[in-house]
PDB file of C-alpha atoms in Angstrom:
ATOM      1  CA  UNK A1275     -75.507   5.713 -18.642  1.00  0.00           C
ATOM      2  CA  UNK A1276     -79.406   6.231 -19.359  1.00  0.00           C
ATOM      3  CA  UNK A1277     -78.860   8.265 -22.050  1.00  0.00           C
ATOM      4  CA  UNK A1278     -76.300   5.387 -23.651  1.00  0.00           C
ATOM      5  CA  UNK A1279     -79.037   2.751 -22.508  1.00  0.00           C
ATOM      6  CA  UNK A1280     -82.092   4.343 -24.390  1.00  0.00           C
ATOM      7  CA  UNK A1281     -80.343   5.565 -27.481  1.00  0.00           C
ATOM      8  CA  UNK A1282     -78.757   1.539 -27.745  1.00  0.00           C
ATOM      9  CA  UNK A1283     -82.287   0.395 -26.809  1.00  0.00           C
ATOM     10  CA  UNK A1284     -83.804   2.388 -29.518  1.00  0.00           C
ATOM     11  CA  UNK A1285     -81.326   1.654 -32.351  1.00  0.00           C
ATOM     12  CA  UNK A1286     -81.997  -1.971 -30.760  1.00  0.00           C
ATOM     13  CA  UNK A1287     -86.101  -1.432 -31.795  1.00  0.00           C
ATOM     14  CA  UNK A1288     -85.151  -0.205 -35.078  1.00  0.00           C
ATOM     15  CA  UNK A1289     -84.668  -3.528 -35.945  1.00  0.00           C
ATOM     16  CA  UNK A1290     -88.059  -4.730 -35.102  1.00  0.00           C
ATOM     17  CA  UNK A1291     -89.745  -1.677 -36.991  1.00  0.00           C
ATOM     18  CA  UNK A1292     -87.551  -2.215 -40.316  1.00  0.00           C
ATOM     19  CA  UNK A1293     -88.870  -5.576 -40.052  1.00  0.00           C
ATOM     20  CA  UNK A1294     -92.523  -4.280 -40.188  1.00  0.00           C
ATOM     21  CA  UNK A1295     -93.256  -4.620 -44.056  1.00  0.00           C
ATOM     22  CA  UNK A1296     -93.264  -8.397 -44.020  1.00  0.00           C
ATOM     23  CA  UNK A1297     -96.997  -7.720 -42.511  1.00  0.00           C
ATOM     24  CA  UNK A1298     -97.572  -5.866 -45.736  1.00  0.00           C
ATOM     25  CA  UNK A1299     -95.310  -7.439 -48.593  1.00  0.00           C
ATOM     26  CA  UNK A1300     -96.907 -11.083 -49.955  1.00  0.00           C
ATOM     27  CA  UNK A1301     -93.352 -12.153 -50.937  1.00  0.00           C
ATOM     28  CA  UNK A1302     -89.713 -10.903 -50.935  1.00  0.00           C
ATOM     29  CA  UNK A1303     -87.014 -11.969 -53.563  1.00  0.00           C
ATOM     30  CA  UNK A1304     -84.213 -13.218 -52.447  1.00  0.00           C
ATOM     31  CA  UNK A1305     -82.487 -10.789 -54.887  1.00  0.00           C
ATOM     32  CA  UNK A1306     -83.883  -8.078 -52.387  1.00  0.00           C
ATOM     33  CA  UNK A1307     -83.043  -9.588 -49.690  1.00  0.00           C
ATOM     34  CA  UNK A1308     -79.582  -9.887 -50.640  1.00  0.00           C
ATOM     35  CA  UNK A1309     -79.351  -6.248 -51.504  1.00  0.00           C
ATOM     36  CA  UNK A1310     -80.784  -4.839 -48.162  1.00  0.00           C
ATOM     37  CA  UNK A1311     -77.824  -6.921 -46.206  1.00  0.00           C
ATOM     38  CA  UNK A1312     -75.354  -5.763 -48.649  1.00  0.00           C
ATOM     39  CA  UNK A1313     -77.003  -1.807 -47.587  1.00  0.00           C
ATOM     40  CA  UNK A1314     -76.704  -2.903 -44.307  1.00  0.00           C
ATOM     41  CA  UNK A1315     -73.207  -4.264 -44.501  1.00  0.00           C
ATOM     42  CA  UNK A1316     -72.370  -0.599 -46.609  1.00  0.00           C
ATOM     43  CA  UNK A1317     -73.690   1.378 -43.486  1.00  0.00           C
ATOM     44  CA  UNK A1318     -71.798  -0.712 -40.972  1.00  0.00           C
ATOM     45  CA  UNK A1319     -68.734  -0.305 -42.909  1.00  0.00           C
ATOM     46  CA  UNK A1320     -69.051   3.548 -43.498  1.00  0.00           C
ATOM     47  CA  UNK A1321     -70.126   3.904 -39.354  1.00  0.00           C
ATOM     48  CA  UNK A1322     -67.152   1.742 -38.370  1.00  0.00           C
ATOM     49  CA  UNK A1323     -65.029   4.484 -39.602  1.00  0.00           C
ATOM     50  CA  UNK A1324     -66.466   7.875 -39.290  1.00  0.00           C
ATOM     51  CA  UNK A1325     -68.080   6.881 -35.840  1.00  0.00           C
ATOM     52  CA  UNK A1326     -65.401   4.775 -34.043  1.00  0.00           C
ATOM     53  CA  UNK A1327     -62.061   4.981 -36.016  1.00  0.00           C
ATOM     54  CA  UNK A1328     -61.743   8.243 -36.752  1.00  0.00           C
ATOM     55  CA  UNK A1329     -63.025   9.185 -33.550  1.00  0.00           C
ATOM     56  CA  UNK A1330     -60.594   6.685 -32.125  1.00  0.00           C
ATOM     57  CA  UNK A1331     -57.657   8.362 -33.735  1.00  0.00           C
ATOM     58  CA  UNK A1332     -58.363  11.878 -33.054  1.00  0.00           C
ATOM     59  CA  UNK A1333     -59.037  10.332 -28.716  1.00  0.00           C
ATOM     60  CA  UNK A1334     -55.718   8.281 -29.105  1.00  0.00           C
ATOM     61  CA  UNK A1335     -53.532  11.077 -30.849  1.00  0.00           C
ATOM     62  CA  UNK A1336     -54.810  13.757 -27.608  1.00  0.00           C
ATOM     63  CA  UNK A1337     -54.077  11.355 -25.237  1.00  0.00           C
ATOM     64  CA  UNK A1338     -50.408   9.633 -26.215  1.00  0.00           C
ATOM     65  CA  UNK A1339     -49.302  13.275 -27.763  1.00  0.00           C
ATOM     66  CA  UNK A1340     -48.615  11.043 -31.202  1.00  0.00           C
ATOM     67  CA  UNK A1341     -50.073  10.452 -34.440  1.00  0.00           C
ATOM     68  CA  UNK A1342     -48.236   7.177 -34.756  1.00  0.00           C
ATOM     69  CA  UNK A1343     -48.548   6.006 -31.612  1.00  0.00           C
ATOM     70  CA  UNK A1344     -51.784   7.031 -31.206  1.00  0.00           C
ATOM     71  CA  UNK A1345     -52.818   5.286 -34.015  1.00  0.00           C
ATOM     72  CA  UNK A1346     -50.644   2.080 -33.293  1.00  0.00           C
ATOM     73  CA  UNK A1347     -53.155   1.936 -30.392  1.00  0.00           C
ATOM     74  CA  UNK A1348     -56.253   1.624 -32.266  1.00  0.00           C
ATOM     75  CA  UNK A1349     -55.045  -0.648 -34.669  1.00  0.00           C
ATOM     76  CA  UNK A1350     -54.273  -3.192 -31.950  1.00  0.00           C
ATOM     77  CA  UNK A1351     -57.789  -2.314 -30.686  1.00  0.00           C
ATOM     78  CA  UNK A1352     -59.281  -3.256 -33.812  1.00  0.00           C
ATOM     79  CA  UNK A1353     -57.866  -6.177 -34.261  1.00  0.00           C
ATOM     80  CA  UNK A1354     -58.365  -7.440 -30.469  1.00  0.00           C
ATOM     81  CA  UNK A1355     -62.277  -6.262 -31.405  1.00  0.00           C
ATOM     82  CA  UNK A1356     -62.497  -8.661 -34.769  1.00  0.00           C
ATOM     83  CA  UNK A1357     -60.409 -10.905 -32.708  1.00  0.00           C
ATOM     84  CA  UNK A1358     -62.673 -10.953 -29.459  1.00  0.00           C
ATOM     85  CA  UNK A1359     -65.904 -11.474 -32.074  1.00  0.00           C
ATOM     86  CA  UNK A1360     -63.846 -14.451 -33.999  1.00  0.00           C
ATOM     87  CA  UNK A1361     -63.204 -16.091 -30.316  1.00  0.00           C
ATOM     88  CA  UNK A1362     -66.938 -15.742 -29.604  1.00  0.00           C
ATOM     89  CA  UNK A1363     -68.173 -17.247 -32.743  1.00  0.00           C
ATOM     90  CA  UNK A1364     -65.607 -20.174 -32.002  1.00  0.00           C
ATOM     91  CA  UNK A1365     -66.405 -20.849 -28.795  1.00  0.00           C
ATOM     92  CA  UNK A1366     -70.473 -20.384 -29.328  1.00  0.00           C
ATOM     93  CA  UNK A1367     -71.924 -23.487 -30.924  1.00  0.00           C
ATOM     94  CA  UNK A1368     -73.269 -22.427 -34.277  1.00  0.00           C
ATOM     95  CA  UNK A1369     -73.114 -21.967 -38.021  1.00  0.00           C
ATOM     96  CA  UNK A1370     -72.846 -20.129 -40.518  1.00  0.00           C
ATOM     97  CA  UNK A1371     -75.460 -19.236 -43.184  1.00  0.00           C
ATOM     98  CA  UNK A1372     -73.275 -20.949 -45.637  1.00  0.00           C
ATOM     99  CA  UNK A1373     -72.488 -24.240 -43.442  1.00  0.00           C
ATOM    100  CA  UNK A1374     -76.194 -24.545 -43.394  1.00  0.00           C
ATOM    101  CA  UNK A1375     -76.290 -24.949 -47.065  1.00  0.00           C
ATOM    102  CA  UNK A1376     -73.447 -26.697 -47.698  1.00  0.00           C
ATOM    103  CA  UNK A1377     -73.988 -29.679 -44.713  1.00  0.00           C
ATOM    104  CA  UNK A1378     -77.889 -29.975 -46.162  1.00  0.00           C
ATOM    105  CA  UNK A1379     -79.039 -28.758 -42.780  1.00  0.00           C
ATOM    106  CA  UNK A1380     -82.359 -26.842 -41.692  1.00  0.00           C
ATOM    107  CA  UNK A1381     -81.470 -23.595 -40.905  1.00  0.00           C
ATOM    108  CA  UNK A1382     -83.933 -22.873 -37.767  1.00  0.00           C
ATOM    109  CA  UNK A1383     -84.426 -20.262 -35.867  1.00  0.00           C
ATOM    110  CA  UNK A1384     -80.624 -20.331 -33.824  1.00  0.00           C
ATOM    111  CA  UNK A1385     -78.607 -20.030 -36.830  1.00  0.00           C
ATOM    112  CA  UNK A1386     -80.639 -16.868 -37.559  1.00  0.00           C
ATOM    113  CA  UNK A1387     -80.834 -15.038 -34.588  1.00  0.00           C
ATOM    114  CA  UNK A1388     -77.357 -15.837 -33.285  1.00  0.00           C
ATOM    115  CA  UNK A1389     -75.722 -14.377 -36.497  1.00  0.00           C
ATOM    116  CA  UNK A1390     -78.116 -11.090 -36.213  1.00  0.00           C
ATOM    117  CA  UNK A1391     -77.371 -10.977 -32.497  1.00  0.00           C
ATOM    118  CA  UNK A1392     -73.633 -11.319 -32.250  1.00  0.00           C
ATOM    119  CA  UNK A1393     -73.238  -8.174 -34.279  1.00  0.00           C
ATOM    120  CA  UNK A1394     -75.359  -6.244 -32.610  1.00  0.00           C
ATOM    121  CA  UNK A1395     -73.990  -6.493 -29.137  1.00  0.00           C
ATOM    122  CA  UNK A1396     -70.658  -4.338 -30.776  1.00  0.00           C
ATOM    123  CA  UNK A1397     -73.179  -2.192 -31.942  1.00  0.00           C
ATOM    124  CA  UNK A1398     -74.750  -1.286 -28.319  1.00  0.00           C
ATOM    125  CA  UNK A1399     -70.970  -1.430 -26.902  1.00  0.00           C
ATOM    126  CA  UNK A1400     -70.381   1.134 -29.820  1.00  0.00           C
ATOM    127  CA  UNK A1401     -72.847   3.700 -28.435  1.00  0.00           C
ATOM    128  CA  UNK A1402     -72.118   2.832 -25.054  1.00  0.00           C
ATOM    129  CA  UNK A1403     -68.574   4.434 -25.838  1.00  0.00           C
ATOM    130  CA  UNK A1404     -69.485   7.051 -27.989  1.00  0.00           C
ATOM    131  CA  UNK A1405     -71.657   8.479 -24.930  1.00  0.00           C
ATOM    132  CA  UNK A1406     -68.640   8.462 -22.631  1.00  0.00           C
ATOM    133  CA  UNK A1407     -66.858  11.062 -24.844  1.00  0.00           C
ATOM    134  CA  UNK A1408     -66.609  14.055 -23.633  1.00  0.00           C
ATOM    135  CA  UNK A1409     -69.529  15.643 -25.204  1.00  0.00           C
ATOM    136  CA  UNK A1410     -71.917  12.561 -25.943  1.00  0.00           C
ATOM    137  CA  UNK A1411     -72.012  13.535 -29.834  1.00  0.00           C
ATOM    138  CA  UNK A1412     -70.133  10.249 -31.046  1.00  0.00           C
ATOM    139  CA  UNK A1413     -73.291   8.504 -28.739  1.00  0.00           C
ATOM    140  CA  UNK A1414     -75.761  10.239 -30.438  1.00  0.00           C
ATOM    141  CA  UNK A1415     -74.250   9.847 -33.968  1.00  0.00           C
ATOM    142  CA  UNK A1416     -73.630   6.097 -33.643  1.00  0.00           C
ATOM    143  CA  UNK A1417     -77.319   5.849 -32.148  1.00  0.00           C
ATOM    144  CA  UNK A1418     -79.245   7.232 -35.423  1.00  0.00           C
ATOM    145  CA  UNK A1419     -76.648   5.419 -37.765  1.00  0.00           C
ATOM    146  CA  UNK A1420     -77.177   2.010 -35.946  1.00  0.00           C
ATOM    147  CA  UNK A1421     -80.770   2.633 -35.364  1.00  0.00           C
ATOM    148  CA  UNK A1422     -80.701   3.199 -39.413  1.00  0.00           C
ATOM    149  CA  UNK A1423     -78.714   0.601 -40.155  1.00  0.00           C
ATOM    150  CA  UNK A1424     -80.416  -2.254 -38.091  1.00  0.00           C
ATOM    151  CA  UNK A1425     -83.838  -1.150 -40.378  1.00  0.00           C
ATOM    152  CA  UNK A1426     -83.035  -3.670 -43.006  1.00  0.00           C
ATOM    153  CA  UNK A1427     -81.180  -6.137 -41.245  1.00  0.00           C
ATOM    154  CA  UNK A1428     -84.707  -6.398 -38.789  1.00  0.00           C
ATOM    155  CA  UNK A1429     -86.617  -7.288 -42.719  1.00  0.00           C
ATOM    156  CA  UNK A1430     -84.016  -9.796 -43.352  1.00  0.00           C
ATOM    157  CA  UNK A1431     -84.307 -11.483 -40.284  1.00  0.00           C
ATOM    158  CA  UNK A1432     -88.004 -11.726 -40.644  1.00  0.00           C
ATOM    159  CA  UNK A1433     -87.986 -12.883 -44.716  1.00  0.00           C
ATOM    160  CA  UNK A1434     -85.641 -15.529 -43.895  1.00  0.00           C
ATOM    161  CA  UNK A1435     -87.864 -16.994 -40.942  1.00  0.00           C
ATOM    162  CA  UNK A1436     -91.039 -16.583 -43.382  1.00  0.00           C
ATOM    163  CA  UNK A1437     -89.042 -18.472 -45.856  1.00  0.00           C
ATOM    164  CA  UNK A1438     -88.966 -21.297 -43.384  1.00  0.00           C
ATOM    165  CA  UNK A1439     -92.729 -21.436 -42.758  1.00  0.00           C
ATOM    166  CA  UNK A1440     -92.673 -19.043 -39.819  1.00  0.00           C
ATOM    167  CA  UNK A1441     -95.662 -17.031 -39.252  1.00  0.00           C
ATOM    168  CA  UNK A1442     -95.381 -13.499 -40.068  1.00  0.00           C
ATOM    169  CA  UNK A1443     -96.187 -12.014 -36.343  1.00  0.00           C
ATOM    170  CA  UNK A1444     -93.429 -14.340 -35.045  1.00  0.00           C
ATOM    171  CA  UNK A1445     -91.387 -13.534 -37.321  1.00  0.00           C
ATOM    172  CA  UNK A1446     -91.707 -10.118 -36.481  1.00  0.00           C
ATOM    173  CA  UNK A1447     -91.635 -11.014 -32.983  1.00  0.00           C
ATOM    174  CA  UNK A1448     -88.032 -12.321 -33.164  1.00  0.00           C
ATOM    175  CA  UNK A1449     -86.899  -9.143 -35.340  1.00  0.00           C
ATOM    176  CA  UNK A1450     -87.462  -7.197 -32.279  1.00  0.00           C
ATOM    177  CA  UNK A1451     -85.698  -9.382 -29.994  1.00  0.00           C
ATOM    178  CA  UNK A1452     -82.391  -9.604 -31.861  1.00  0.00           C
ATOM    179  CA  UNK A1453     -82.273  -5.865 -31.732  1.00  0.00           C
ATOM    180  CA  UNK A1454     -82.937  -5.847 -27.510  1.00  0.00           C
ATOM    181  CA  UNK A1455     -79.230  -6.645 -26.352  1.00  0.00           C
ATOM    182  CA  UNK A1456     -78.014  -3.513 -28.075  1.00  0.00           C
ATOM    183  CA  UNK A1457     -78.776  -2.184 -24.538  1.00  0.00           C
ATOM    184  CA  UNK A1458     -76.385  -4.534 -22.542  1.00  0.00           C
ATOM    185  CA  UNK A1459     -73.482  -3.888 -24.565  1.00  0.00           C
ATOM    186  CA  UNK A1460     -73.819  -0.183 -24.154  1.00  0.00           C
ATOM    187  CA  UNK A1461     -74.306  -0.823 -20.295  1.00  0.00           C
ATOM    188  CA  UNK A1462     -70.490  -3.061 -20.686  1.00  0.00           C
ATOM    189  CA  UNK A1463     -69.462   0.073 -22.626  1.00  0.00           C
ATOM    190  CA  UNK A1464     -70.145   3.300 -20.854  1.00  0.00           C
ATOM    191  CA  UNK A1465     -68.971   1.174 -17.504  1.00  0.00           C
ATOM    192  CA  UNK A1466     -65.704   0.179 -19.164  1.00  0.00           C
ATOM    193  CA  UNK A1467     -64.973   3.573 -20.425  1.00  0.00           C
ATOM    194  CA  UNK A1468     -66.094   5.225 -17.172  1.00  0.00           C
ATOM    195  CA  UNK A1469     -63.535   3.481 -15.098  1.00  0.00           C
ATOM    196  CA  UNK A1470     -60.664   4.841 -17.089  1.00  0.00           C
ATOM    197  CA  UNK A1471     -61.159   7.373 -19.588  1.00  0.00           C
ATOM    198  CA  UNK A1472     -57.886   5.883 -21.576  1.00  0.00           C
ATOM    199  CA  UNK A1473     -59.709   3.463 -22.402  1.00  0.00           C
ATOM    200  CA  UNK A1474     -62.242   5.525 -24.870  1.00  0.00           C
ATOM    201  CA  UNK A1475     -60.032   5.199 -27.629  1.00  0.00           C
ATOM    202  CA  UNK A1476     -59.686   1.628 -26.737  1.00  0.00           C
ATOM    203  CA  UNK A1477     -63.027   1.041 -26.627  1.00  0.00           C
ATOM    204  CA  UNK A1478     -64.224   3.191 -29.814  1.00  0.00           C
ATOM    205  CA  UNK A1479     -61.430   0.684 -31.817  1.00  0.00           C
ATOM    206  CA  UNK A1480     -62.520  -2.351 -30.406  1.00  0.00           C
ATOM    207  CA  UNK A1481     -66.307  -1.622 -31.524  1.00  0.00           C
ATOM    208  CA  UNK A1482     -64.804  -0.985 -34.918  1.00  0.00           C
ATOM    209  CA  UNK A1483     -62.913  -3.790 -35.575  1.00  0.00           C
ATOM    210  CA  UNK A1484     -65.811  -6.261 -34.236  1.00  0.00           C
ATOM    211  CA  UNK A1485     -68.139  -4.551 -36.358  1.00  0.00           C
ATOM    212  CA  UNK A1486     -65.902  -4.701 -39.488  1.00  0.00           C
ATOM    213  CA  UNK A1487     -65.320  -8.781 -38.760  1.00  0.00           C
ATOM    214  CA  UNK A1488     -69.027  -8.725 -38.775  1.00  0.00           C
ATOM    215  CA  UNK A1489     -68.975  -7.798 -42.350  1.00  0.00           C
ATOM    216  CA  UNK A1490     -66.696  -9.484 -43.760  1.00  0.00           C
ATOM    217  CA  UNK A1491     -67.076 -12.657 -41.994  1.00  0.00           C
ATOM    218  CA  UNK A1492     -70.729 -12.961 -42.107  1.00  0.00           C
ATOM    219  CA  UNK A1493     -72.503 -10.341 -43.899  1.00  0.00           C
ATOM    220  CA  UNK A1494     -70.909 -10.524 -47.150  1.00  0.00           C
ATOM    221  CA  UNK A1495     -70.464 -14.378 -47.284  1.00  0.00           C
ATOM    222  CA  UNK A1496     -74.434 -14.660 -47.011  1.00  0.00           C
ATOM    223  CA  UNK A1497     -75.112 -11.700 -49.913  1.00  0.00           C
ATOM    224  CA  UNK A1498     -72.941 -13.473 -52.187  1.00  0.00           C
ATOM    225  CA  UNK A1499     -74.035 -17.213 -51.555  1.00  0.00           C
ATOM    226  CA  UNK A1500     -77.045 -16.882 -53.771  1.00  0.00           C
ATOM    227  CA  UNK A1501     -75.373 -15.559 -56.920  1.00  0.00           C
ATOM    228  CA  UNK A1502     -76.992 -11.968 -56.216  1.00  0.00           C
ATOM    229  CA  UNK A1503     -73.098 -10.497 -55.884  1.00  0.00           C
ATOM    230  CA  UNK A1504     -74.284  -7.400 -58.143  1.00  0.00           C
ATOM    231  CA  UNK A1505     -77.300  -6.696 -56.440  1.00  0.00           C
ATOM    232  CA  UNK A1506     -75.314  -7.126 -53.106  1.00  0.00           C
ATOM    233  CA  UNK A1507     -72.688  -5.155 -54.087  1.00  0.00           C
ATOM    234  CA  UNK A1508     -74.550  -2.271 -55.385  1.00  0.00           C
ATOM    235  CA  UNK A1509     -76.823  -2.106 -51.901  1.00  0.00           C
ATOM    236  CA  UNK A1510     -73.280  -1.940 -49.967  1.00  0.00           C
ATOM    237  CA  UNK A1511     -72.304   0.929 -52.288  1.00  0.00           C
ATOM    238  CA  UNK A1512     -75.553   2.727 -51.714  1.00  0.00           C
ATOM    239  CA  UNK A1513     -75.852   1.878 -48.049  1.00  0.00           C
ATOM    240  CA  UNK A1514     -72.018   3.154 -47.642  1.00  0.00           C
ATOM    241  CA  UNK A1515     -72.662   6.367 -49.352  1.00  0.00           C
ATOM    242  CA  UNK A1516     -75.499   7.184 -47.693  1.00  0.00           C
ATOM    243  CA  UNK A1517     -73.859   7.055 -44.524  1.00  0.00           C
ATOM    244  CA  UNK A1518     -71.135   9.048 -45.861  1.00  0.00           C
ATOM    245  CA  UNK A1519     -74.017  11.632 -45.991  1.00  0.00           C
ATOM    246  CA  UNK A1520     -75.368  11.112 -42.984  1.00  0.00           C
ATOM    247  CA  UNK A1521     -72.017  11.535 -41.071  1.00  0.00           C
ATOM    248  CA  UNK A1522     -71.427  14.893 -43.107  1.00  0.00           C
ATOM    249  CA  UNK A1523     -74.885  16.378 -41.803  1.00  0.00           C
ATOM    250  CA  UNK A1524     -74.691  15.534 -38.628  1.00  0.00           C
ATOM    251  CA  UNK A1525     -71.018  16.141 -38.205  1.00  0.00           C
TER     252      UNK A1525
END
C-alpha cells in the first residue's frame, strides 16, 4: 500500500504544479483553456484503455480461462464504474458547468472543485489497483500518466477561479487540494483488491468506466460550451496520442 499511496499522492500534486503558470501568465484565453481540458480529456481516454481495460482483459481472460467471458466481466465492470460515478453525481448536490450557465448562476468555488474532484478519486482507485497486480507495473504506469494528465486540468482549475476574481495564490491553493484525495481512493483500491485478488480485473474495469463517464459527461460538455469545439477537439487528439506514446515507451 505505500507505494500505491505515494505514487496516487504524487499524481494527486501534479495537479497543483500544472497549475503553477497562473503565477506567471497575466491572462489565459478561454480558447486555451478549452484546449488543455480537451488534452486532458484525450489522456484520460487513451489511459482508460491501455492502463485499465486492456489490462483488465488480459487479468479477466487468465483468471475465467475465456476470452468472452473474461471480457463479459469487464464490461459489466465498466459500466457498474460509469454507473457508480453517475449515482454519485446524483446523489451529491451540485452542478454542472453548463447548469451554471444556463440557470444564470455564479459558479463559486463548489461547482469547481467538486467536478475536478469526483474524477480524480477513480484516478487514485486506478493506481491503487494497478499496484496490486502482480508486478506493480500497471501502478507505476497509471501513476506517471495520471500525474501527467492532472498537469493541465490543475491550470484549468486555477484560470477558472481567477476568472471569478480569485486571487492567484488561492487559486493555486485549491489546485493542489483537488489533486490530494487521489491518495484515498488508492488506499479503497489496493484494500479492495487485496482481499480477493479476483477482484483486480474488477477493479481495473471499474476505474475505467468511471474515468470514461468522466469524459464524456463532464469534460467534453464544458470544452464545447464556449464554441471552442475545434480547439477542444484538436487538444483531445493531441493529448490522446501522446499517451498512445507514452504507453508504448513505457510498456
Amino acid at each position: 500500500m505505500p507505494d500505491a499511496v505515494v505514487a496516487s499522492l504524487i499524481a494527486g500534486i501534479a495537479t497543483g504544479v500544472g497549475a503553477l503558470p497562473v503565477l506567471l501568465v497575466p491572462r489565459i484565453s478561454e480558447r486555451l483553456q478549452d484546449t488543455l481540458l480537451g488534452f486532458s480529456a484525450g489522456i484520460m481516454l487513451a489511459a482508460s484503455f491501455f492502463s485499465l481495460i486492456l489490462p483488465a482483459l488480459a487479468e479477466a481472460e487468465a483468471l475465467y480461462g475465456g476470452s468472452l467471458i473474461g471480457a463479459s466481466a469487464v464490461v459489466a465492470a465498466i459500466l457498474l464504474g460509469a454507473g457508480s460515478l453517475w449515482l454519485f453525481e446524483y446523489v451529491t448536490p451540485h452542478l454542472h458547468f453548463t447548469d451554471a450557465s444556463d440557470r444564470k448562476v455564479p459558479v463559486t468555488l463548489p461547482l469547481i472543485a467538486i467536478a475536478i474532484t469526483l474524477h480524480n478519486i477513480p484516478e487514485g482507485l486506478a493506481v491503487g489497483v494497478g499496484y496490486s497486480a502482480q508486478d506493480g507495473s500497471v501502478g507505476s504506469q497509471l501513476a506517471i500518466a495520471i500525474g501527467i494528465q492532472n498537469m493541465p486540468e490543475g491550470l484549468a482549475v486555477a484560470v477558472s477561479l481567477i476568472a471569478l476574481g480569485w486571487q492567484r495564490s488561492a487559486a493555486l491553493l485549491v489546485a493542489f487540494g483537488t489533486g490530494l484525495v487521489e491518495p484515498l481512493g488508492a488506499m479503497v483500491g489496493v484494500v479492495a483488491v487485496g482481499l480477493a485478488e479476483t477482484l483486480l480485473p474488477w477493479g481495473l474495469g471499474f476505474a475505467g468506466g468511471a474515468m470514461i463517464f468522466v469524459i464524456s459527461h463532464e469534460i467534453i460538455p464544458e470544452t464545447h460550451r464556449k464554441g471552442h469545439e475545434n480547439s477542444a477537439t484538436s487538444g483531445l487528439l493531441a493529448g490522446l496520442g501522446g499517451m498512445v506514446l507514452i504507453s508504448a515507451a513505457l510498456g
